[in-house]
Amino acid sequence: MSMQDVIRLSARTVRRQLHREGYYSRVAVHKPLVIKMNAHLRVQWYKNHRHWSTEMWKKVIRSDESSFTIFSTSGRVHVWRTPRERYRPECLTPTMRGSGGSVMLWGAFYWHGLGPLVPLEGMVTANQYKDVLSNHLYPMMKHFYPDGSSLFQDDNALIHRAQGVTEWFDEYENDVNHMLWPSQSPDLNPIEHLWVILDQRVGQHSPPPSSKHQMKEYLLEEWCSIPPVEFQRLVECMPRCIEAVLAARGGPTPY
């Protein structure tokens, strides 16, 4: 028996032992990176909102930007883990916001319906975001919540916290209740799951979109076709999402 055969046999033995212990090679789950400080802040924020009822979450208008590629590829990373270790930090492939895409969109939704889906050209700037707030968010909030009882949620992207944007919220503070949101928390923003639903619906088109123009058409068409039960279910999950964050001590969750 050659040395090469011995090494190969040893590898099989190791794998068998790992399997006996419940470890199998799995593709590492892609989840946003959560640093220790933000994990602590996430826990504090969610403790403050732990007792919110579903009725309270229904008043929140969620928003976000997302990019959609015409042709996408993804690399897979395999890790050895047990089924219970699926969301342990060392078993994940951390992701960061801001990956490039062919079509960038801003969207918003609330319990009773979907807001506008706004195409954004080039690199999104604070001025562009202010235009979205003025021309799309503000009319939406005034139309659906004329009594000013709603809350508006966006994340902590740099353009969302730019000085000009902050000044806009100060100017409209009597009309727009801006909800503070912890950093690195897309898993608690239901619109992230809505983007996945939208992407899947567009992916069912045959033939698939072959240009940016066609991609925009498909996205707008499918956005308007998402049934209310899809996004209302996401809002109803919020209490469970918060419990998951607390159980993970602010770390990544299945959501």
Coordinates of C-alpha atoms in Angstrom, one line a residue:
M1 CA 0.0 0.0 0.0
S2 CA 1.4 3.4 -1.0
M3 CA 1.6 6.5 1.1
Q4 CA -1.0 8.0 -1.1
D5 CA -3.4 5.2 -0.4
V6 CA -2.8 5.6 3.3
I7 CA -3.7 9.3 3.2
R8 CA -6.8 8.6 1.2
L9 CA -7.9 6.0 3.6
S10 CA -7.3 8.3 6.5
A11 CA -9.4 11.0 4.9
R12 CA -12.3 8.6 4.6
T13 CA -11.9 7.6 8.2
V14 CA -12.0 11.2 9.3
R15 CA -15.2 11.8 7.2
R16 CA -16.9 8.7 8.7
Q17 CA -16.1 9.9 12.2
L18 CA -17.4 13.4 11.5
H19 CA -20.6 11.9 10.1
R20 CA -21.0 9.8 13.3
E21 CA -20.8 13.0 15.3
G22 CA -23.4 14.7 13.1
Y23 CA -21.0 16.9 10.9
Y24 CA -21.5 17.1 7.2
S25 CA -20.0 19.3 4.5
R26 CA -22.5 22.1 3.8
V27 CA -22.5 25.2 1.7
A28 CA -22.0 28.2 4.1
V29 CA -25.1 30.3 4.4
H30 CA -24.6 33.9 3.2
K31 CA -25.6 36.3 6.0
P32 CA -24.7 39.9 6.6
L33 CA -21.7 40.5 8.9
V34 CA -22.6 41.5 12.4
I35 CA -19.8 42.9 14.5
K36 CA -19.8 42.5 18.2
M37 CA -20.7 46.1 19.0
N38 CA -23.7 46.1 16.6
A39 CA -24.8 42.7 18.0
H40 CA -25.0 44.4 21.4
L41 CA -27.0 47.3 20.0
R42 CA -29.3 45.0 18.2
V43 CA -30.1 43.2 21.4
Q44 CA -30.8 46.5 23.2
W45 CA -33.0 47.8 20.4
Y46 CA -35.1 44.6 20.1
K47 CA -35.5 44.4 23.9
N48 CA -37.2 47.9 23.6
H49 CA -39.5 46.6 20.9
R50 CA -40.0 43.1 22.2
H51 CA -43.5 43.8 23.5
W52 CA -44.8 45.5 20.3
S53 CA -48.0 43.9 19.0
T54 CA -48.6 42.9 15.4
E55 CA -51.0 45.9 15.2
M56 CA -48.1 48.2 16.1
W57 CA -45.8 46.7 13.5
K58 CA -48.6 47.2 10.9
K59 CA -48.1 50.9 11.1
V60 CA -44.5 50.7 10.0
I61 CA -43.7 51.6 6.4
R62 CA -40.6 49.6 5.4
S63 CA -38.2 50.8 2.7
D64 CA -35.0 49.8 1.1
E65 CA -32.9 49.8 -2.1
S66 CA -32.0 46.6 -3.9
S67 CA -30.1 45.7 -7.0
F68 CA -31.1 43.0 -9.5
T69 CA -28.7 41.4 -12.0
I70 CA -29.7 40.1 -15.4
F71 CA -27.1 37.3 -15.2
S72 CA -26.0 36.4 -11.7
T73 CA -23.5 33.9 -10.4
S74 CA -22.7 32.8 -6.8
G75 CA -19.7 31.1 -5.3
R76 CA -20.3 28.3 -2.8
V77 CA -18.3 27.8 0.3
H78 CA -18.5 24.4 2.1
V79 CA -18.2 24.1 5.9
W80 CA -18.4 21.2 8.3
R81 CA -21.2 21.6 10.8
T82 CA -24.1 20.0 12.5
P83 CA -27.7 20.9 11.5
R84 CA -28.0 23.0 14.6
E85 CA -24.9 25.1 13.7
R86 CA -26.4 26.4 10.4
Y87 CA -26.4 30.0 11.6
R88 CA -23.3 30.0 13.8
P89 CA -21.0 32.9 12.7
E90 CA -18.1 30.5 11.9
C91 CA -20.4 28.5 9.6
L92 CA -21.6 31.5 7.5
T93 CA -20.3 33.3 4.5
P94 CA -20.6 36.9 5.6
T95 CA -22.0 39.4 3.1
M96 CA -21.9 43.1 3.0
R97 CA -24.5 45.5 1.5
G98 CA -23.8 47.4 -1.7
S99 CA -23.0 44.6 -4.1
G100 CA -23.3 45.7 -7.7
G101 CA -26.3 45.1 -9.9
S102 CA -27.7 45.9 -13.3
V103 CA -30.9 47.6 -12.0
M104 CA -31.2 49.4 -8.8
L105 CA -34.6 50.1 -7.2
W106 CA -36.1 51.8 -4.2
G107 CA -39.3 50.3 -2.8
A108 CA -41.5 50.5 0.2
F109 CA -44.5 48.6 1.6
Y110 CA -46.8 48.6 4.6
W111 CA -49.5 46.2 5.9
H112 CA -52.2 47.3 3.5
G113 CA -50.2 47.6 0.3
L114 CA -47.1 48.1 -1.8
G115 CA -45.7 51.5 -2.3
P116 CA -44.0 52.7 -5.5
L117 CA -41.0 50.9 -7.0
V118 CA -38.6 53.6 -8.1
P119 CA -35.7 52.9 -10.5
L120 CA -32.4 54.6 -9.5
E121 CA -29.8 55.4 -12.1
G122 CA -26.0 55.2 -11.5
M123 CA -24.5 55.5 -8.0
V124 CA -27.3 56.5 -5.6
T125 CA -26.6 59.8 -3.9
A126 CA -28.1 61.6 -0.9
N127 CA -29.7 64.0 -3.2
Q128 CA -31.4 61.2 -5.1
Y129 CA -32.6 59.7 -1.9
K130 CA -34.1 63.1 -0.9
D131 CA -35.9 63.2 -4.2
V132 CA -37.3 59.7 -3.5
L133 CA -38.5 60.8 0.0
S134 CA -40.1 64.0 -1.3
N135 CA -41.7 62.6 -4.5
H136 CA -42.6 59.1 -3.4
L137 CA -42.5 58.5 0.3
Y138 CA -44.1 61.7 1.5
P139 CA -47.1 61.4 -0.8
M140 CA -47.5 57.8 0.1
M141 CA -47.5 58.5 3.9
K142 CA -49.9 61.5 3.5
H143 CA -52.3 59.4 1.4
F144 CA -52.4 56.2 3.5
Y145 CA -51.9 57.8 6.9
P146 CA -53.3 61.3 6.8
D147 CA -53.4 61.3 10.7
G148 CA -49.6 60.9 10.9
S149 CA -49.9 57.6 12.8
S150 CA -47.4 55.7 10.7
L151 CA -43.6 55.1 11.2
F152 CA -41.1 55.2 8.4
Q153 CA -38.2 52.7 8.5
D154 CA -35.0 52.8 6.5
D155 CA -31.5 51.3 7.3
N156 CA -28.3 53.1 8.2
A157 CA -26.8 53.3 4.7
L158 CA -24.5 56.3 4.4
I159 CA -26.9 58.1 2.0
H160 CA -29.7 57.6 4.5
R161 CA -27.8 59.4 7.2
A162 CA -26.2 62.1 5.1
Q163 CA -26.6 65.7 6.4
G164 CA -29.0 66.7 3.7
V165 CA -31.2 63.7 4.3
T166 CA -31.2 64.4 8.1
E167 CA -32.2 68.0 7.4
W168 CA -35.1 66.7 5.3
F169 CA -36.4 64.6 8.1
D170 CA -36.0 67.5 10.5
E171 CA -38.1 69.7 8.1
Y172 CA -40.8 67.1 7.8
E173 CA -40.7 65.8 11.4
N174 CA -44.4 66.7 12.0
D175 CA -45.4 64.6 9.0
V176 CA -42.9 61.8 8.9
N177 CA -42.1 59.8 12.1
H178 CA -38.7 58.4 11.4
M179 CA -38.0 55.1 13.1
L180 CA -34.5 54.5 14.4
W181 CA -33.0 51.2 13.2
P182 CA -30.0 49.2 14.4
S183 CA -27.1 48.8 12.1
Q184 CA -26.4 45.5 10.2
S185 CA -30.0 44.4 10.7
P186 CA -31.5 43.5 7.2
D187 CA -32.7 40.2 8.7
L188 CA -35.2 42.2 10.7
N189 CA -36.4 44.3 7.7
P190 CA -39.3 42.3 6.0
I191 CA -38.7 44.1 2.7
E192 CA -35.5 42.1 2.3
H193 CA -37.7 39.0 2.0
L194 CA -40.0 40.8 -0.4
W195 CA -37.0 41.5 -2.6
V196 CA -36.3 37.7 -2.7
I197 CA -40.0 37.1 -3.6
L198 CA -39.7 39.7 -6.4
D199 CA -36.5 38.2 -7.7
Q200 CA -38.0 34.7 -7.8
R201 CA -41.1 35.9 -9.7
V202 CA -38.9 37.6 -12.3
G203 CA -36.8 34.5 -12.5
Q204 CA -39.8 32.5 -13.6
H205 CA -40.1 34.5 -16.9
S206 CA -39.2 32.5 -20.0
P207 CA -37.2 33.7 -21.8
P208 CA -35.4 35.7 -19.0
P209 CA -34.8 39.4 -19.3
S210 CA -32.0 40.2 -21.7
S211 CA -31.6 44.0 -21.1
K212 CA -31.9 46.5 -18.4
H213 CA -35.1 47.9 -19.9
Q214 CA -36.7 44.5 -20.0
M215 CA -35.5 43.8 -16.5
K216 CA -37.2 47.0 -15.2
E217 CA -40.4 46.0 -17.0
Y218 CA -40.5 42.6 -15.4
L219 CA -39.7 43.9 -12.0
L220 CA -42.4 46.5 -12.1
E221 CA -44.9 44.0 -13.5
E222 CA -44.2 41.4 -10.8
W223 CA -44.0 44.0 -8.0
C224 CA -47.6 45.0 -8.8
S225 CA -48.7 41.3 -8.9
I226 CA -47.4 40.3 -5.4
P227 CA -50.6 39.3 -3.4
P228 CA -51.1 41.0 0.0
V229 CA -50.9 37.7 1.8
E230 CA -47.2 37.6 0.8
F231 CA -46.1 40.8 2.5
Q232 CA -48.6 40.7 5.3
R233 CA -47.1 37.4 6.4
L234 CA -43.8 39.1 6.7
V235 CA -45.2 41.7 9.0
E236 CA -46.8 39.1 11.2
C237 CA -43.4 37.4 11.6
M238 CA -41.9 40.4 13.3
P239 CA -42.4 39.2 16.9
R240 CA -40.8 35.9 16.1
C241 CA -37.9 37.7 14.3
I242 CA -37.2 39.7 17.4
E243 CA -37.2 36.6 19.6
A244 CA -34.7 35.0 17.2
V245 CA -32.3 38.0 17.5
L246 CA -32.5 37.8 21.3
A247 CA -31.9 34.1 21.2
A248 CA -28.9 34.6 19.0
R249 CA -27.6 37.4 21.3
G250 CA -27.7 39.9 18.5
G251 CA -26.0 37.6 16.0
P252 CA -27.3 36.3 12.6
T253 CA -30.7 34.7 12.5
P254 CA -32.6 32.5 10.1
Y255 CA -34.7 35.5 8.9

